PDB file of C-alpha atoms in Angstrom:
ATOM      1  CA  MET O 134       0.000   0.000   0.000  1.00  0.00           C
ATOM      2  CA  ALA O 135       1.247   3.457  -0.825  1.00  0.00           C
ATOM      3  CA  ILE O 136      -0.265   5.325   2.135  1.00  0.00           C
ATOM      4  CA  VAL O 137       2.432   6.791   4.396  1.00  0.00           C
ATOM      5  CA  VAL O 138       1.649   7.723   8.004  1.00  0.00           C
ATOM      6  CA  ASP O 139       3.400  10.836   9.323  1.00  0.00           C
ATOM      7  CA  ILE O 140       2.239  10.797  12.945  1.00  0.00           C
ATOM      8  CA  ASP O 141       5.860  10.828  14.119  1.00  0.00           C
ATOM      9  CA  VAL O 142       6.423  14.099  12.250  1.00  0.00           C
ATOM     10  CA  MET O 143       3.483  15.742  14.003  1.00  0.00           C
ATOM     11  CA  LEU O 144       4.570  14.324  17.365  1.00  0.00           C
ATOM     12  CA  ALA O 145       7.983  15.923  16.908  1.00  0.00           C
ATOM     13  CA  LYS O 146       6.460  19.260  15.871  1.00  0.00           C
ATOM     14  CA  ARG O 147       4.189  19.227  18.933  1.00  0.00           C
ATOM     15  CA  LYS O 148       6.958  17.922  21.241  1.00  0.00           C
ATOM     16  CA  MET O 149       4.608  15.170  22.401  1.00  0.00           C
ATOM     17  CA  SER O 150       5.344  11.547  23.332  1.00  0.00           C
ATOM     18  CA  VAL O 151       3.543   8.532  21.889  1.00  0.00           C
ATOM     19  CA  GLY O 152       2.254   7.726  25.371  1.00  0.00           C
ATOM     20  CA  GLU O 153       0.811  11.195  25.878  1.00  0.00           C
ATOM     21  CA  LEU O 154      -0.849  11.174  22.450  1.00  0.00           C
ATOM     22  CA  ALA O 155      -2.329   7.707  23.035  1.00  0.00           C
ATOM     23  CA  GLU O 156      -3.737   8.773  26.404  1.00  0.00           C
ATOM     24  CA  ARG O 157      -5.246  11.980  25.044  1.00  0.00           C
ATOM     25  CA  VAL O 158      -6.733  10.218  21.995  1.00  0.00           C
ATOM     26  CA  GLY O 159      -8.046   7.311  24.058  1.00  0.00           C
ATOM     27  CA  ILE O 160      -6.208   4.398  22.407  1.00  0.00           C
ATOM     28  CA  THR O 161      -3.488   2.111  23.688  1.00  0.00           C
ATOM     29  CA  PRO O 162       0.153   3.000  23.014  1.00  0.00           C
ATOM     30  CA  ALA O 163       0.476  -0.362  21.237  1.00  0.00           C
ATOM     31  CA  ASN O 164      -2.372   0.459  18.842  1.00  0.00           C
ATOM     32  CA  LEU O 165      -0.941   3.914  18.223  1.00  0.00           C
ATOM     33  CA  ALA O 166       2.450   2.342  17.460  1.00  0.00           C
ATOM     34  CA  VAL O 167       0.820   0.015  14.897  1.00  0.00           C
ATOM     35  CA  LEU O 168      -0.765   3.026  13.207  1.00  0.00           C
ATOM     36  CA  LYS O 169       2.346   5.207  13.499  1.00  0.00           C
ATOM     37  CA  ASN O 170       4.594   2.547  11.996  1.00  0.00           C
ATOM     38  CA  GLY O 171       2.306   2.029   8.993  1.00  0.00           C
ATOM     39  CA  ARG O 172       1.283  -1.518   9.951  1.00  0.00           C
ATOM     40  CA  ALA O 173      -2.421  -0.750  10.416  1.00  0.00           C
ATOM     41  CA  LYS O 174      -4.845  -2.115   7.828  1.00  0.00           C
ATOM     42  CA  ALA O 175      -7.438   0.566   8.605  1.00  0.00           C
ATOM     43  CA  VAL O 176      -8.102   3.580  10.788  1.00  0.00           C
ATOM     44  CA  ARG O 177     -11.493   4.655  12.097  1.00  0.00           C
ATOM     45  CA  PHE O 178     -12.591   8.158  11.235  1.00  0.00           C
ATOM     46  CA  THR O 179     -13.284   8.767  14.926  1.00  0.00           C
ATOM     47  CA  THR O 180      -9.649   7.882  15.719  1.00  0.00           C
ATOM     48  CA  LEU O 181      -8.380  10.058  12.871  1.00  0.00           C
ATOM     49  CA  ALA O 182     -10.574  12.942  14.065  1.00  0.00           C
ATOM     50  CA  ALA O 183      -9.288  12.531  17.638  1.00  0.00           C
ATOM     51  CA  LEU O 184      -5.672  12.506  16.413  1.00  0.00           C
ATOM     52  CA  CYS O 185      -6.295  15.692  14.429  1.00  0.00           C
ATOM     53  CA  ASP O 186      -8.007  17.326  17.412  1.00  0.00           C
ATOM     54  CA  VAL O 187      -5.172  16.546  19.834  1.00  0.00           C
ATOM     55  CA  LEU O 188      -2.398  17.361  17.343  1.00  0.00           C
ATOM     56  CA  GLU O 189      -4.267  20.408  15.975  1.00  0.00           C
ATOM     57  CA  CYS O 190      -3.772  19.349  12.378  1.00  0.00           C
ATOM     58  CA  GLN O 191      -5.585  18.146   9.275  1.00  0.00           C
ATOM     59  CA  PRO O 192      -5.852  14.482   8.141  1.00  0.00           C
ATOM     60  CA  GLY O 193      -3.488  15.308   5.293  1.00  0.00           C
ATOM     61  CA  ASP O 194      -0.825  16.204   7.847  1.00  0.00           C
ATOM     62  CA  LEU O 195      -0.964  12.621   9.147  1.00  0.00           C
ATOM     63  CA  LEU O 196      -1.578  10.608   5.967  1.00  0.00           C
ATOM     64  CA  ARG O 197      -0.160  10.933   2.477  1.00  0.00           C
ATOM     65  CA  TRP O 198      -0.092   8.861  -0.669  1.00  0.00           C
ATOM     66  CA  GLU O 199       3.094   7.850  -2.452  1.00  0.00           C
ATOM     67  CA  ALA O 200       3.207   6.307  -5.896  1.00  0.00           C
ATOM     68  CA  ALA O 201       4.145   2.635  -6.047  1.00  0.00           C
ATOM     69  CA  GLY O 202       7.868   2.202  -6.517  1.00  0.00           C
ATOM     70  CA  ALA O 203       8.730   5.482  -4.813  1.00  0.00           C
ATOM     71  CA  ASP O 204      11.653   5.060  -2.414  1.00  0.00           C
ATOM     72  CA  ALA O 205       9.832   5.376   0.929  1.00  0.00           C
ATOM     73  CA  GLY O 206      12.378   3.438   2.948  1.00  0.00           C
ATOM     74  CA  GLY O 207      10.040   0.528   3.487  1.00  0.00           C
TER      75      GLY O 207
END
């Protein structure tokens, strides 16, 4: 899949830990790690909305599409 998750970028910009974000969003740190590392098969809109609310960003700041074959490091 060519969807890249940039939660780590927003965490760095907001100087926030994964644990703090997970607590404020209401998901487990393990589930947030799965999403953050691009291993999730899906994300609920309610979770995406909560992430955007806590991180004060737009969905496009967290998710982006890369063409197949692009060197994404993974």
